Amino acid sequence: MSPAAGLQAPLLPSSKMEKRPSVSGAVFNVATSIIGAGIMSIPATFKVLGVIPAFVLIVIIACLTDISVDILMRYTHAGETSTYAGVMRESFGRAGSVAVQLCVMITNLGCLIIFLIIIGDVLCGKQPEGSVHLGVLQEWFGFHWWNTRVFALLFVMVFVMLPLALFRRVGSLRFSSAISVLLAVIFVAICSVMAIYAVWEGKSKTPKLLPQLDNHVSFFDLFTAVPVIVTAFTFHFNVHPIGFEFDKPSDMITAVRISLALCAAIYFSVGLFGYLLFGESIMSDILINFDQSSGSAISSLLNDLVRLSYALHLMLVFPMLNFSLRANIDELLFSQKPLLAKDTKRFLSITLVLLVFSYTAAITIPDIWYFFQFLGSTSAVCLAFIFPGVIVLRDVHGISTTRDRIIATVMIVLAVVTSTIAISTNIYSSIRNKS
């Protein structure tokens, strides 16, 4: 048995009396893993691409995600492991498992920090390029020491994040996941009502259906939207912890497909309605546009509901990503130790270190938008498409078909080409802006 197999995706062994997870519960957990910080930048991709290409891109990436998850599950059950890193170890040895673990850690840690920064922006405001956007706490209570970013995030970490992060089974998070998905739906519903009202009043912006290339937007700039949507659909690090709580693999595939359809609909709705509300003035984080100083005719109450619903959503998504990150760190550093869920000292130590590091980074890093794009062009795209593709091409279990190999090759080529162009374009834009 490999070290990865021994980890068993750090879940507690089930007893005969224990209730097995349901497909609906897995749908909530998968959807919670998918819908994270990426949803806030989806409207900005509509601004770059136009409505029709953005819709097509969301559908394509959702379909490729479904294919890649199916690949992971098939090759997992064909082997003797129960983790993503274990599947890569069977195909590429120790180097493969380490590559997965590093990508998961980079992606998840980056997302956790982004979550906290966005929560801080909602509660405590932001001052991009000299403009002032008040947070909800400042709008309600004025400026005080206790509603600064340092203390507000500390309160959230201690009284919300920490209790949820101490659950040792991913299935235990199904209720918070259900609430999280509900909050995301509420966010979409409020945006929808606001956009429909704006259309009714004749105050909506006219969205462009196709991209408009000019001196400010080149053809290659369109590729910078791809990493954002790729990151928005990357949840492969939680496939095994969620999927291996089922007796039948087909239940996980069903849950994934329902979740992807749900999340694609949410993404498109948020992108379209956000674009209708703010048009070309939309920012990379749409929550900033909901500030009361934006000059919008929308009431302050709806502005606050939009921001708070999403901030609460991120607070409940945080433990799901923390679960996967903690599991991969433990597998990499303590592969010969007992199950993480049974070792209280190790479990608490890793959990607290991750929370402290995420909190410290969130209050010291002012803006990580380009880092967010970097994740989508590197570690996230590797986890979502490149690693599943090379697993099929390696085919150590001899189960791939000609169709599988063709799809895997196309998936790898698309991922490498689009990511390379996106990274190059961002680097060129940064150099041009500085000069």
Short mmCIF file of C-alpha atoms in Angstrom, two decimals:
data_model
loop_
_atom_site.label_atom_id
_atom_site.label_comp_id
_atom_site.label_asym_id
_atom_site.label_seq_id
_atom_site.Cartn_x
_atom_site.Cartn_y
_atom_site.Cartn_z
CA MET A 1 0.00 0.00 0.00
CA SER A 2 1.34 3.42 -0.98
CA PRO A 3 1.56 6.27 1.54
CA ALA A 4 -1.22 8.03 -0.36
CA ALA A 5 -3.44 5.04 -0.02
CA GLY A 6 -2.72 4.86 3.67
CA LEU A 7 -3.92 8.40 4.11
CA GLN A 8 -7.43 7.56 2.86
CA ALA A 9 -8.04 11.24 2.19
CA PRO A 10 -7.92 11.85 5.98
CA LEU A 11 -11.47 10.75 6.65
CA LEU A 12 -12.49 8.84 9.71
CA PRO A 13 -13.34 5.22 9.01
CA SER A 14 -17.06 4.71 8.91
CA SER A 15 -18.95 2.42 11.22
CA LYS A 16 -21.87 0.20 10.30
CA MET A 17 -24.25 2.51 12.12
CA GLU A 18 -22.95 5.63 10.40
CA LYS A 19 -25.21 7.23 7.82
CA ARG A 20 -23.67 7.29 4.37
CA PRO A 21 -23.62 10.62 2.52
CA SER A 22 -26.35 11.39 0.01
CA VAL A 23 -25.99 12.60 -3.55
CA SER A 24 -27.71 15.85 -2.59
CA GLY A 25 -25.20 16.38 0.22
CA ALA A 26 -22.33 15.77 -2.19
CA VAL A 27 -23.87 18.25 -4.64
CA PHE A 28 -23.71 20.92 -1.95
CA ASN A 29 -20.12 20.02 -1.05
CA VAL A 30 -18.97 19.98 -4.69
CA ALA A 31 -20.81 23.20 -5.49
CA THR A 32 -19.29 24.83 -2.42
CA SER A 33 -15.83 23.72 -3.56
CA ILE A 34 -16.43 25.20 -7.01
CA ILE A 35 -18.10 28.51 -6.20
CA GLY A 36 -15.50 30.64 -4.51
CA ALA A 37 -13.67 33.87 -5.21
CA GLY A 38 -13.86 33.23 -8.95
CA ILE A 39 -17.53 34.17 -9.12
CA MET A 40 -16.67 37.80 -8.32
CA SER A 41 -14.47 38.14 -11.41
CA ILE A 42 -16.83 36.36 -13.82
CA PRO A 43 -18.58 39.64 -14.79
CA ALA A 44 -15.19 41.10 -15.70
CA THR A 45 -14.70 38.23 -18.18
CA PHE A 46 -17.97 39.28 -19.85
CA LYS A 47 -16.49 42.76 -20.19
CA VAL A 48 -13.39 41.34 -21.88
CA LEU A 49 -15.00 38.65 -24.05
CA GLY A 50 -18.57 39.77 -24.64
CA VAL A 51 -21.68 37.83 -23.62
CA ILE A 52 -21.69 35.09 -26.28
CA PRO A 53 -17.98 34.06 -26.08
CA ALA A 54 -18.14 34.17 -22.27
CA PHE A 55 -21.16 31.85 -22.25
CA VAL A 56 -19.47 29.45 -24.70
CA LEU A 57 -16.26 29.46 -22.63
CA ILE A 58 -18.17 28.68 -19.41
CA VAL A 59 -19.91 25.73 -21.08
CA ILE A 60 -16.67 24.39 -22.61
CA ILE A 61 -14.72 24.55 -19.36
CA ALA A 62 -17.62 22.98 -17.43
CA CYS A 63 -17.70 20.08 -19.94
CA LEU A 64 -13.91 19.63 -19.80
CA THR A 65 -14.11 19.67 -16.01
CA ASP A 66 -16.69 16.88 -16.09
CA ILE A 67 -14.43 14.84 -18.38
CA SER A 68 -11.35 15.37 -16.21
CA VAL A 69 -13.21 14.36 -13.02
CA ASP A 70 -14.47 11.21 -14.75
CA ILE A 71 -10.87 10.41 -15.72
CA LEU A 72 -9.68 10.83 -12.14
CA MET A 73 -12.41 8.61 -10.73
CA ARG A 74 -11.89 5.85 -13.31
CA TYR A 75 -8.12 5.70 -12.80
CA THR A 76 -8.52 5.89 -9.03
CA HIS A 77 -10.82 2.88 -8.92
CA ALA A 78 -8.59 0.99 -11.37
CA GLY A 79 -5.64 1.34 -8.98
CA GLU A 80 -4.95 0.90 -5.30
CA THR A 81 -5.11 4.48 -4.05
CA SER A 82 -7.78 6.87 -2.86
CA THR A 83 -6.18 10.29 -3.43
CA TYR A 84 -5.32 12.51 -6.38
CA ALA A 85 -1.64 12.39 -5.42
CA GLY A 86 -1.85 8.61 -5.25
CA VAL A 87 -3.18 8.39 -8.81
CA MET A 88 -0.29 10.51 -10.04
CA ARG A 89 2.15 8.40 -8.01
CA GLU A 90 0.93 5.25 -9.75
CA SER A 91 1.52 6.88 -13.14
CA PHE A 92 4.67 8.96 -12.55
CA GLY A 93 6.16 7.86 -9.25
CA ARG A 94 7.07 10.13 -6.38
CA ALA A 95 7.55 13.14 -8.69
CA GLY A 96 3.94 12.90 -9.85
CA SER A 97 2.47 12.86 -6.35
CA VAL A 98 4.64 15.75 -5.21
CA ALA A 99 3.61 17.78 -8.27
CA VAL A 100 -0.06 17.33 -7.39
CA GLN A 101 0.49 18.15 -3.73
CA LEU A 102 2.41 21.32 -4.54
CA CYS A 103 -0.23 22.48 -7.03
CA VAL A 104 -3.02 21.80 -4.55
CA MET A 105 -1.20 23.66 -1.81
CA ILE A 106 -0.43 26.66 -4.04
CA THR A 107 -3.98 26.82 -5.42
CA ASN A 108 -5.79 26.31 -2.14
CA LEU A 109 -3.57 28.57 -0.08
CA GLY A 110 -3.84 31.29 -2.70
CA CYS A 111 -7.63 30.95 -2.75
CA LEU A 112 -7.87 31.02 1.06
CA ILE A 113 -5.90 34.26 1.14
CA ILE A 114 -8.07 35.72 -1.63
CA PHE A 115 -11.19 34.76 0.33
CA LEU A 116 -9.99 36.60 3.41
CA ILE A 117 -8.98 39.69 1.42
CA ILE A 118 -12.43 39.86 -0.20
CA ILE A 119 -14.13 39.39 3.18
CA GLY A 120 -11.93 42.19 4.51
CA ASP A 121 -12.93 44.39 1.56
CA VAL A 122 -16.62 43.77 2.25
CA LEU A 123 -16.40 44.43 5.98
CA CYS A 124 -13.72 47.11 6.08
CA GLY A 125 -13.61 48.67 2.62
CA LYS A 126 -10.86 49.30 0.12
CA GLN A 127 -9.00 52.26 -1.33
CA PRO A 128 -7.90 51.35 -4.88
CA GLU A 129 -5.81 54.03 -6.62
CA GLY A 130 -6.83 56.81 -4.26
CA SER A 131 -10.61 56.26 -4.36
CA VAL A 132 -12.39 55.29 -1.15
CA HIS A 133 -14.86 52.39 -0.97
CA LEU A 134 -16.33 52.02 2.50
CA GLY A 135 -16.91 48.62 4.02
CA VAL A 136 -20.22 47.57 5.54
CA LEU A 137 -18.96 48.06 9.10
CA GLN A 138 -17.76 51.61 8.34
CA GLU A 139 -21.07 52.48 6.70
CA TRP A 140 -23.05 51.22 9.67
CA PHE A 141 -20.90 52.27 12.64
CA GLY A 142 -18.31 54.74 11.35
CA PHE A 143 -14.57 54.29 11.77
CA HIS A 144 -13.39 52.52 14.94
CA TRP A 145 -10.39 50.41 15.90
CA TRP A 146 -12.55 47.29 16.20
CA ASN A 147 -13.83 47.44 12.61
CA THR A 148 -10.45 47.79 10.98
CA ARG A 149 -9.32 44.96 8.72
CA VAL A 150 -6.96 43.53 11.35
CA PHE A 151 -9.60 43.09 14.07
CA ALA A 152 -12.58 42.28 11.83
CA LEU A 153 -10.75 39.44 10.09
CA LEU A 154 -9.39 38.19 13.43
CA PHE A 155 -12.96 37.97 14.77
CA VAL A 156 -14.10 36.06 11.65
CA MET A 157 -11.15 33.67 11.87
CA VAL A 158 -11.67 32.84 15.55
CA PHE A 159 -15.47 32.59 15.70
CA VAL A 160 -16.37 31.35 12.18
CA MET A 161 -13.42 29.79 10.35
CA LEU A 162 -11.79 27.95 13.25
CA PRO A 163 -14.88 26.04 14.48
CA LEU A 164 -15.68 24.85 10.94
CA ALA A 165 -12.04 23.97 10.24
CA LEU A 166 -12.00 21.64 13.25
CA PHE A 167 -14.43 19.16 11.66
CA ARG A 168 -12.51 15.99 10.76
CA ARG A 169 -14.89 14.60 8.13
CA VAL A 170 -15.73 16.46 4.96
CA GLY A 171 -19.27 15.08 5.22
CA SER A 172 -19.68 17.00 8.47
CA LEU A 173 -19.57 20.22 6.45
CA ARG A 174 -22.64 19.34 4.39
CA PHE A 175 -24.93 21.67 6.37
CA SER A 176 -22.59 24.65 6.17
CA SER A 177 -22.10 23.79 2.49
CA ALA A 178 -25.86 23.83 1.93
CA ILE A 179 -26.08 27.25 3.58
CA SER A 180 -23.13 28.42 1.49
CA VAL A 181 -24.80 27.38 -1.77
CA LEU A 182 -28.02 29.02 -0.61
CA LEU A 183 -26.13 32.28 0.00
CA ALA A 184 -24.63 32.07 -3.49
CA VAL A 185 -28.14 31.61 -4.91
CA ILE A 186 -29.37 34.58 -2.87
CA PHE A 187 -26.49 36.63 -4.25
CA VAL A 188 -27.49 35.68 -7.81
CA ALA A 189 -31.17 36.35 -7.08
CA ILE A 190 -30.47 39.84 -5.73
CA CYS A 191 -28.23 40.66 -8.71
CA SER A 192 -30.94 39.37 -11.03
CA VAL A 193 -33.66 41.50 -9.42
CA MET A 194 -31.44 44.56 -9.48
CA ALA A 195 -30.54 44.02 -13.15
CA ILE A 196 -34.16 43.38 -14.20
CA TYR A 197 -35.26 46.49 -12.32
CA ALA A 198 -32.53 48.51 -14.04
CA VAL A 199 -33.70 47.21 -17.42
CA TRP A 200 -37.30 48.06 -16.54
CA GLU A 201 -36.31 51.58 -15.54
CA GLY A 202 -34.15 51.98 -18.64
CA LYS A 203 -31.01 52.39 -16.52
CA SER A 204 -29.22 49.19 -17.51
CA LYS A 205 -26.05 49.19 -19.55
CA THR A 206 -25.98 47.79 -23.06
CA PRO A 207 -23.78 44.68 -23.03
CA LYS A 208 -21.61 43.83 -25.99
CA LEU A 209 -22.31 40.39 -27.42
CA LEU A 210 -18.87 39.98 -29.00
CA PRO A 211 -15.42 41.34 -28.05
CA GLN A 212 -14.40 44.72 -29.40
CA LEU A 213 -10.72 44.90 -30.33
CA ASP A 214 -9.12 48.34 -30.37
CA ASN A 215 -5.94 50.08 -29.28
CA HIS A 216 -6.64 49.16 -25.65
CA VAL A 217 -7.76 45.53 -26.12
CA SER A 218 -5.81 43.14 -28.34
CA PHE A 219 -6.72 39.65 -29.47
CA PHE A 220 -4.29 38.20 -26.95
CA ASP A 221 -5.96 40.10 -24.10
CA LEU A 222 -8.98 37.85 -24.60
CA PHE A 223 -6.94 34.90 -23.33
CA THR A 224 -6.54 36.54 -19.91
CA ALA A 225 -10.19 35.69 -19.20
CA VAL A 226 -9.56 31.96 -19.59
CA PRO A 227 -7.53 31.46 -16.35
CA VAL A 228 -10.24 33.22 -14.35
CA ILE A 229 -12.94 30.79 -15.49
CA VAL A 230 -10.57 27.81 -15.19
CA THR A 231 -9.88 28.72 -11.57
CA ALA A 232 -13.60 29.22 -11.00
CA PHE A 233 -14.25 25.57 -11.98
CA THR A 234 -11.22 23.99 -10.28
CA PHE A 235 -12.28 21.73 -7.42
CA HIS A 236 -10.36 18.56 -8.32
CA PHE A 237 -8.51 18.59 -4.99
CA ASN A 238 -11.81 17.71 -3.28
CA VAL A 239 -12.94 14.99 -5.69
CA HIS A 240 -11.43 12.15 -3.64
CA PRO A 241 -12.38 13.33 -0.12
CA ILE A 242 -15.99 13.73 -1.25
CA GLY A 243 -16.18 10.83 -3.70
CA PHE A 244 -14.72 8.16 -1.45
CA GLU A 245 -17.46 8.59 1.12
CA PHE A 246 -19.81 6.96 -1.43
CA ASP A 247 -20.27 3.22 -1.86
CA LYS A 248 -20.97 3.66 -5.60
CA PRO A 249 -18.62 5.75 -7.82
CA SER A 250 -21.55 6.57 -10.09
CA ASP A 251 -23.11 8.62 -7.27
CA MET A 252 -20.12 10.95 -7.28
CA ILE A 253 -20.27 11.37 -11.06
CA THR A 254 -23.97 12.24 -10.78
CA ALA A 255 -23.26 14.76 -8.02
CA VAL A 256 -20.47 16.36 -10.04
CA ARG A 257 -22.61 16.80 -13.15
CA ILE A 258 -25.48 18.33 -11.20
CA SER A 259 -23.04 20.65 -9.42
CA LEU A 260 -21.34 21.73 -12.66
CA ALA A 261 -24.69 22.52 -14.28
CA LEU A 262 -25.75 24.49 -11.19
CA CYS A 263 -22.47 26.40 -11.00
CA ALA A 264 -22.39 27.15 -14.74
CA ALA A 265 -25.90 28.62 -14.47
CA ILE A 266 -24.86 30.70 -11.45
CA TYR A 267 -21.72 31.95 -13.16
CA PHE A 268 -23.54 32.96 -16.33
CA SER A 269 -26.31 34.68 -14.36
CA VAL A 270 -23.87 36.65 -12.23
CA GLY A 271 -21.79 37.57 -15.26
CA LEU A 272 -24.74 38.72 -17.35
CA PHE A 273 -26.63 40.58 -14.64
CA GLY A 274 -23.47 42.16 -13.27
CA TYR A 275 -22.57 43.33 -16.76
CA LEU A 276 -26.10 44.74 -17.27
CA LEU A 277 -25.79 46.68 -14.01
CA PHE A 278 -22.36 48.22 -14.42
CA GLY A 279 -21.33 47.77 -18.07
CA GLU A 280 -17.80 48.78 -18.98
CA SER A 281 -17.21 50.31 -15.53
CA ILE A 282 -17.26 46.88 -13.92
CA MET A 283 -14.18 46.10 -11.86
CA SER A 284 -12.24 42.85 -11.50
CA ASP A 285 -14.00 42.34 -8.14
CA ILE A 286 -17.65 43.22 -8.73
CA LEU A 287 -18.28 43.72 -5.01
CA ILE A 288 -16.41 47.01 -5.24
CA ASN A 289 -19.09 48.25 -7.68
CA PHE A 290 -21.74 47.70 -5.00
CA ASP A 291 -20.30 50.39 -2.76
CA GLN A 292 -22.75 53.16 -1.87
CA SER A 293 -20.36 55.74 -3.31
CA SER A 294 -20.69 54.23 -6.79
CA GLY A 295 -23.46 56.66 -7.72
CA SER A 296 -25.89 53.85 -8.49
CA ALA A 297 -29.62 54.34 -7.97
CA ILE A 298 -29.74 50.99 -6.20
CA SER A 299 -30.67 51.22 -2.55
CA SER A 300 -28.04 50.88 0.15
CA LEU A 301 -29.94 47.95 1.62
CA LEU A 302 -29.57 45.85 -1.53
CA ASN A 303 -25.92 46.88 -1.81
CA ASP A 304 -25.27 45.60 1.70
CA LEU A 305 -27.25 42.39 1.12
CA VAL A 306 -25.23 41.61 -1.99
CA ARG A 307 -21.89 42.12 -0.28
CA LEU A 308 -22.77 40.40 2.99
CA SER A 309 -24.35 37.35 1.32
CA TYR A 310 -21.19 36.76 -0.65
CA ALA A 311 -18.89 37.42 2.31
CA LEU A 312 -20.83 34.83 4.34
CA HIS A 313 -20.63 32.44 1.41
CA LEU A 314 -16.83 32.74 1.37
CA MET A 315 -16.67 32.19 5.12
CA LEU A 316 -18.43 28.85 4.64
CA VAL A 317 -16.41 27.86 1.56
CA PHE A 318 -13.15 28.47 3.44
CA PRO A 319 -13.28 25.22 5.52
CA MET A 320 -13.77 23.05 2.39
CA LEU A 321 -10.56 24.32 0.79
CA ASN A 322 -8.77 24.25 4.13
CA PHE A 323 -9.74 20.56 4.46
CA SER A 324 -8.06 19.66 1.18
CA LEU A 325 -5.01 21.83 1.84
CA ARG A 326 -4.50 20.29 5.28
CA ALA A 327 -4.81 16.77 3.83
CA ASN A 328 -2.17 17.38 1.16
CA ILE A 329 0.29 19.00 3.54
CA ASP A 330 -0.08 16.05 5.91
CA GLU A 331 0.37 13.53 3.09
CA LEU A 332 3.50 15.31 1.87
CA LEU A 333 5.17 15.79 5.25
CA PHE A 334 3.78 12.95 7.38
CA SER A 335 2.98 10.15 4.95
CA GLN A 336 4.10 7.42 7.37
CA LYS A 337 2.09 8.72 10.31
CA PRO A 338 -1.36 7.45 11.42
CA LEU A 339 -4.55 8.91 9.96
CA LEU A 340 -4.61 12.67 10.42
CA ALA A 341 -8.16 12.59 11.81
CA LYS A 342 -6.96 10.29 14.64
CA ASP A 343 -3.90 12.34 15.59
CA THR A 344 -5.32 15.32 17.46
CA LYS A 345 -2.01 17.08 18.05
CA ARG A 346 -0.97 16.94 14.38
CA PHE A 347 -4.47 17.82 13.22
CA LEU A 348 -4.66 20.93 15.42
CA SER A 349 -1.10 22.02 14.63
CA ILE A 350 -1.58 21.96 10.86
CA THR A 351 -5.00 23.61 11.13
CA LEU A 352 -3.76 26.48 13.30
CA VAL A 353 -0.62 27.10 11.22
CA LEU A 354 -2.72 27.36 8.04
CA LEU A 355 -5.23 29.73 9.63
CA VAL A 356 -2.53 31.98 11.09
CA PHE A 357 -0.60 32.11 7.82
CA SER A 358 -3.73 32.88 5.76
CA TYR A 359 -4.76 35.62 8.19
CA THR A 360 -1.31 37.21 8.21
CA ALA A 361 -1.09 37.21 4.41
CA ALA A 362 -4.60 38.64 4.04
CA ILE A 363 -3.86 41.68 6.18
CA THR A 364 -0.46 42.36 4.60
CA ILE A 365 -1.10 41.77 0.87
CA PRO A 366 -3.15 44.68 -0.54
CA ASP A 367 -4.13 43.32 -3.96
CA ILE A 368 -3.59 39.88 -5.45
CA TRP A 369 -5.68 40.11 -8.64
CA TYR A 370 -2.72 39.27 -10.87
CA PHE A 371 -1.77 36.47 -8.49
CA PHE A 372 -5.32 35.16 -8.92
CA GLN A 373 -4.79 35.06 -12.69
CA PHE A 374 -1.42 33.43 -12.15
CA LEU A 375 -3.10 30.59 -10.24
CA GLY A 376 -5.48 29.98 -13.12
CA SER A 377 -2.60 29.83 -15.59
CA THR A 378 -0.38 27.49 -13.57
CA SER A 379 -1.37 25.33 -10.61
CA ALA A 380 -5.14 25.38 -11.18
CA VAL A 381 -4.91 24.47 -14.87
CA CYS A 382 -2.50 21.65 -14.02
CA LEU A 383 -4.92 20.17 -11.48
CA ALA A 384 -7.99 20.62 -13.68
CA PHE A 385 -6.77 19.53 -17.10
CA ILE A 386 -3.06 18.83 -17.58
CA PHE A 387 -2.59 16.17 -14.89
CA PRO A 388 -5.78 14.23 -15.82
CA GLY A 389 -4.70 14.40 -19.45
CA VAL A 390 -1.22 12.99 -18.87
CA ILE A 391 -2.69 10.24 -16.65
CA VAL A 392 -4.73 9.06 -19.64
CA LEU A 393 -1.76 9.24 -22.01
CA ARG A 394 0.43 7.32 -19.55
CA ASP A 395 -2.37 4.73 -19.04
CA VAL A 396 -0.62 2.49 -16.52
CA HIS A 397 -3.79 0.44 -16.03
CA GLY A 398 -4.47 -0.04 -19.76
CA ILE A 399 -8.05 1.27 -19.59
CA SER A 400 -7.93 4.30 -21.91
CA THR A 401 -9.62 4.23 -25.30
CA THR A 402 -8.66 6.05 -28.50
CA ARG A 403 -11.36 8.62 -27.72
CA ASP A 404 -9.89 9.13 -24.24
CA ARG A 405 -6.42 9.74 -25.66
CA ILE A 406 -7.70 12.21 -28.27
CA ILE A 407 -9.66 14.15 -25.66
CA ALA A 408 -6.69 14.13 -23.27
CA THR A 409 -4.35 15.45 -25.96
CA VAL A 410 -6.75 18.24 -26.94
CA MET A 411 -7.27 19.13 -23.28
CA ILE A 412 -3.53 19.38 -22.63
CA VAL A 413 -2.81 21.42 -25.77
CA LEU A 414 -5.64 23.87 -25.07
CA ALA A 415 -4.54 24.27 -21.45
CA VAL A 416 -0.87 24.85 -22.28
CA VAL A 417 -1.50 27.23 -25.19
CA THR A 418 -4.12 29.41 -23.48
CA SER A 419 -2.18 29.57 -20.21
CA THR A 420 1.06 30.50 -21.98
CA ILE A 421 -0.64 33.27 -23.93
CA ALA A 422 -2.41 34.56 -20.79
CA ILE A 423 0.80 34.68 -18.75
CA SER A 424 2.74 36.32 -21.58
CA THR A 425 0.01 38.91 -22.14
CA ASN A 426 -0.14 39.79 -18.44
CA ILE A 427 3.63 40.17 -18.27
CA TYR A 428 3.66 42.35 -21.39
CA SER A 429 0.78 44.49 -20.06
CA SER A 430 2.56 44.99 -16.73
CA ILE A 431 5.77 46.09 -18.46
CA ARG A 432 3.84 48.41 -20.80
CA ASN A 433 1.92 50.01 -17.94
CA LYS A 434 5.12 50.66 -15.98
CA SER A 435 6.74 52.27 -19.01
#
